[in-house]
PDB file of C-alpha atoms in Angstrom:
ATOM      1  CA  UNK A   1      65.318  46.617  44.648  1.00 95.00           C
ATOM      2  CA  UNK A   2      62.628  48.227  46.511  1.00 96.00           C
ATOM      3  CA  UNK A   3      63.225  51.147  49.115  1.00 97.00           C
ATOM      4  CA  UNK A   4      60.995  53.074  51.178  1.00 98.00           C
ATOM      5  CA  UNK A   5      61.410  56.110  52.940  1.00 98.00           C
ATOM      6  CA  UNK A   6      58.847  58.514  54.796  1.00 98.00           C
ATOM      7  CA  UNK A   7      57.819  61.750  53.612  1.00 98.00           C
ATOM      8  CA  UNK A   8      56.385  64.873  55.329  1.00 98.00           C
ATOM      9  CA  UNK A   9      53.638  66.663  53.779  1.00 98.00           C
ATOM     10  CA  UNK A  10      52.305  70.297  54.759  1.00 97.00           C
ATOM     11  CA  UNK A  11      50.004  72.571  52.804  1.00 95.00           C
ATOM     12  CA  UNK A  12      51.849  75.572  52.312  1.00 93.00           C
ATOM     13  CA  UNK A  13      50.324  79.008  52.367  1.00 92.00           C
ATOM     14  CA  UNK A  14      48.870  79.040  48.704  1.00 92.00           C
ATOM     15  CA  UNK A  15      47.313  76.013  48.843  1.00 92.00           C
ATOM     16  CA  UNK A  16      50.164  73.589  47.486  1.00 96.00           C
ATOM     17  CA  UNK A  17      52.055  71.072  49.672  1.00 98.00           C
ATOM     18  CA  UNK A  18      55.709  70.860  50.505  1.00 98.00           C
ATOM     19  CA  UNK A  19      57.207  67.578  50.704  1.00 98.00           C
ATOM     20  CA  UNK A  20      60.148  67.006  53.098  1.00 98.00           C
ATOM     21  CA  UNK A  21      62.133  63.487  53.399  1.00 98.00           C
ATOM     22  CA  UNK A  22      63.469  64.104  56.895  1.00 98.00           C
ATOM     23  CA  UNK A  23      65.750  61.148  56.241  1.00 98.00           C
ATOM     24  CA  UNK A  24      67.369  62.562  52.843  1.00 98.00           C
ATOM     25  CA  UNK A  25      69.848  65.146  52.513  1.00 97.00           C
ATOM     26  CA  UNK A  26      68.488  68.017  50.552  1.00 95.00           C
ATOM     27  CA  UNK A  27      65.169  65.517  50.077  1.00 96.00           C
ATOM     28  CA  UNK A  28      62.607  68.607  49.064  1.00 97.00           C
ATOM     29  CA  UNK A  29      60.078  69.189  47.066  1.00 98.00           C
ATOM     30  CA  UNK A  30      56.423  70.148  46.554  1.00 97.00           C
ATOM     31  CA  UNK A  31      53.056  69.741  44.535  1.00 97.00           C
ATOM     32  CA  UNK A  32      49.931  71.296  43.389  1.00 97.00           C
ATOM     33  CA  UNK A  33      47.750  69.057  45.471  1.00 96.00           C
ATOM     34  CA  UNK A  34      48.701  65.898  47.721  1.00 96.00           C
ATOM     35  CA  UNK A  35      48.269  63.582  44.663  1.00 97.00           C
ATOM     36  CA  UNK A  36      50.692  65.906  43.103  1.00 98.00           C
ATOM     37  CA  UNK A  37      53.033  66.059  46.170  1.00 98.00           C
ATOM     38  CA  UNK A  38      52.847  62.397  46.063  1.00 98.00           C
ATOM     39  CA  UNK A  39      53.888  61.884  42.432  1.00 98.00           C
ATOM     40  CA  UNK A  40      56.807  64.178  42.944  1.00 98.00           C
ATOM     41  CA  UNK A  41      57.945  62.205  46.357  1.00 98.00           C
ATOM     42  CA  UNK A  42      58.411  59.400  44.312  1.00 98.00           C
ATOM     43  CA  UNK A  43      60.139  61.184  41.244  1.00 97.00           C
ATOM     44  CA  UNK A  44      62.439  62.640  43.448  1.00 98.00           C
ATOM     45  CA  UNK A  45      63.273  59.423  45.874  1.00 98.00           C
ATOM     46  CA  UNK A  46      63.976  57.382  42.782  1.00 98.00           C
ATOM     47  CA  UNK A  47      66.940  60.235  41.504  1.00 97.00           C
ATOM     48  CA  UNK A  48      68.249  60.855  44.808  1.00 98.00           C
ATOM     49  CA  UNK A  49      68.614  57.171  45.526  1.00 97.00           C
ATOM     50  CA  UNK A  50      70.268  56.890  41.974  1.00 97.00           C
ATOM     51  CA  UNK A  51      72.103  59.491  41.886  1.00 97.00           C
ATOM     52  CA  UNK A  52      73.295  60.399  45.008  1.00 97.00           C
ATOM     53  CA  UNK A  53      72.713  57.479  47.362  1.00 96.00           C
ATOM     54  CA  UNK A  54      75.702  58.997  50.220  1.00 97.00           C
ATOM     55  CA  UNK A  55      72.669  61.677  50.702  1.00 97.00           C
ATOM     56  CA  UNK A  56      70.318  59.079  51.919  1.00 97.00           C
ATOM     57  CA  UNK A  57      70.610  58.304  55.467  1.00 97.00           C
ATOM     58  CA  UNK A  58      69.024  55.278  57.335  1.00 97.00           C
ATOM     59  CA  UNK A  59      65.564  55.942  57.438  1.00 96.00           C
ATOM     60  CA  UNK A  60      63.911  57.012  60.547  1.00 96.00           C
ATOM     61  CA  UNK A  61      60.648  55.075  62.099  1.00 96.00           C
ATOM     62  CA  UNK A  62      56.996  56.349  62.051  1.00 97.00           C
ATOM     63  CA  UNK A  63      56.855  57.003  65.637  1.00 97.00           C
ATOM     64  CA  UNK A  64      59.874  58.824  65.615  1.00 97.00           C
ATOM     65  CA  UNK A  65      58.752  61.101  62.992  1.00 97.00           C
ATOM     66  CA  UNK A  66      55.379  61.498  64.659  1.00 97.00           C
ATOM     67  CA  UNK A  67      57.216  63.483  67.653  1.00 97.00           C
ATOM     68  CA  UNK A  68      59.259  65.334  65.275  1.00 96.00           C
ATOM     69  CA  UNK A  69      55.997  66.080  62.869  1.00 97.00           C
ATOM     70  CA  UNK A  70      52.938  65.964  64.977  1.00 96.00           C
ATOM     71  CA  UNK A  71      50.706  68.151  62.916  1.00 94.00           C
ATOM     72  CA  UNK A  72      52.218  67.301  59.929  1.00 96.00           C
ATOM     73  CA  UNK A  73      50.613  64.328  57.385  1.00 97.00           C
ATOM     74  CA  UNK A  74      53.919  61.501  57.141  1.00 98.00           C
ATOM     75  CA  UNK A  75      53.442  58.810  54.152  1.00 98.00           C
ATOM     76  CA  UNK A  76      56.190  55.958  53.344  1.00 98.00           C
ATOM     77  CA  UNK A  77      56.969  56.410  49.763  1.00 98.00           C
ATOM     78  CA  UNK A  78      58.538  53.381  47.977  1.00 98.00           C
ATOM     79  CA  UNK A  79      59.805  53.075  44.804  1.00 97.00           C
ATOM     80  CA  UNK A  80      61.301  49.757  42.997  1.00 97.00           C
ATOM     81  CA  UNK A  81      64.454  50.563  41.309  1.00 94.00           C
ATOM     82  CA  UNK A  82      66.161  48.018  38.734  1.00 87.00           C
TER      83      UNK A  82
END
């Protein structure tokens, strides 16, 4: 099954980025650079859908994470999960 959920992505103050799914109770995590960030989005999306799917709320639209995030870079992340 295939699930997608956006993710937002700010360069922290040492030069790594912070990933945040707005959409995911305690969805956090972070990378060295944004291919990095990206990578880790997914890793962690596939175990919190697994693993604790109550945590993972109905995902919010673009636009509305636009006005929430409006300096912030916002990617969907999907992942295919057996």
């Amino acid at each position: 099954m295939k699930y997608s959920y956006y993710a937002v992505l700010e360069k922290d103050k040492d030069g790594g980025i912070n990933v945040t799914f707005p959409d995911i109770i305690c969805g956090v995590t972070c990378g060295d650079d944004y291919k990095d960030a990206l990578y880790m989005a997914e890793d962690l999306l596939k175990l919190m859908i697994t693993s604790a799917p109550k945590q993972c709320l109905k995902p919010s639209s673009l636009e509305a994470l636009k006005e929430r995030y409006p300096n912030s870079r916002i990617e969907l992340i999907t992942v295919h999960i057996d």
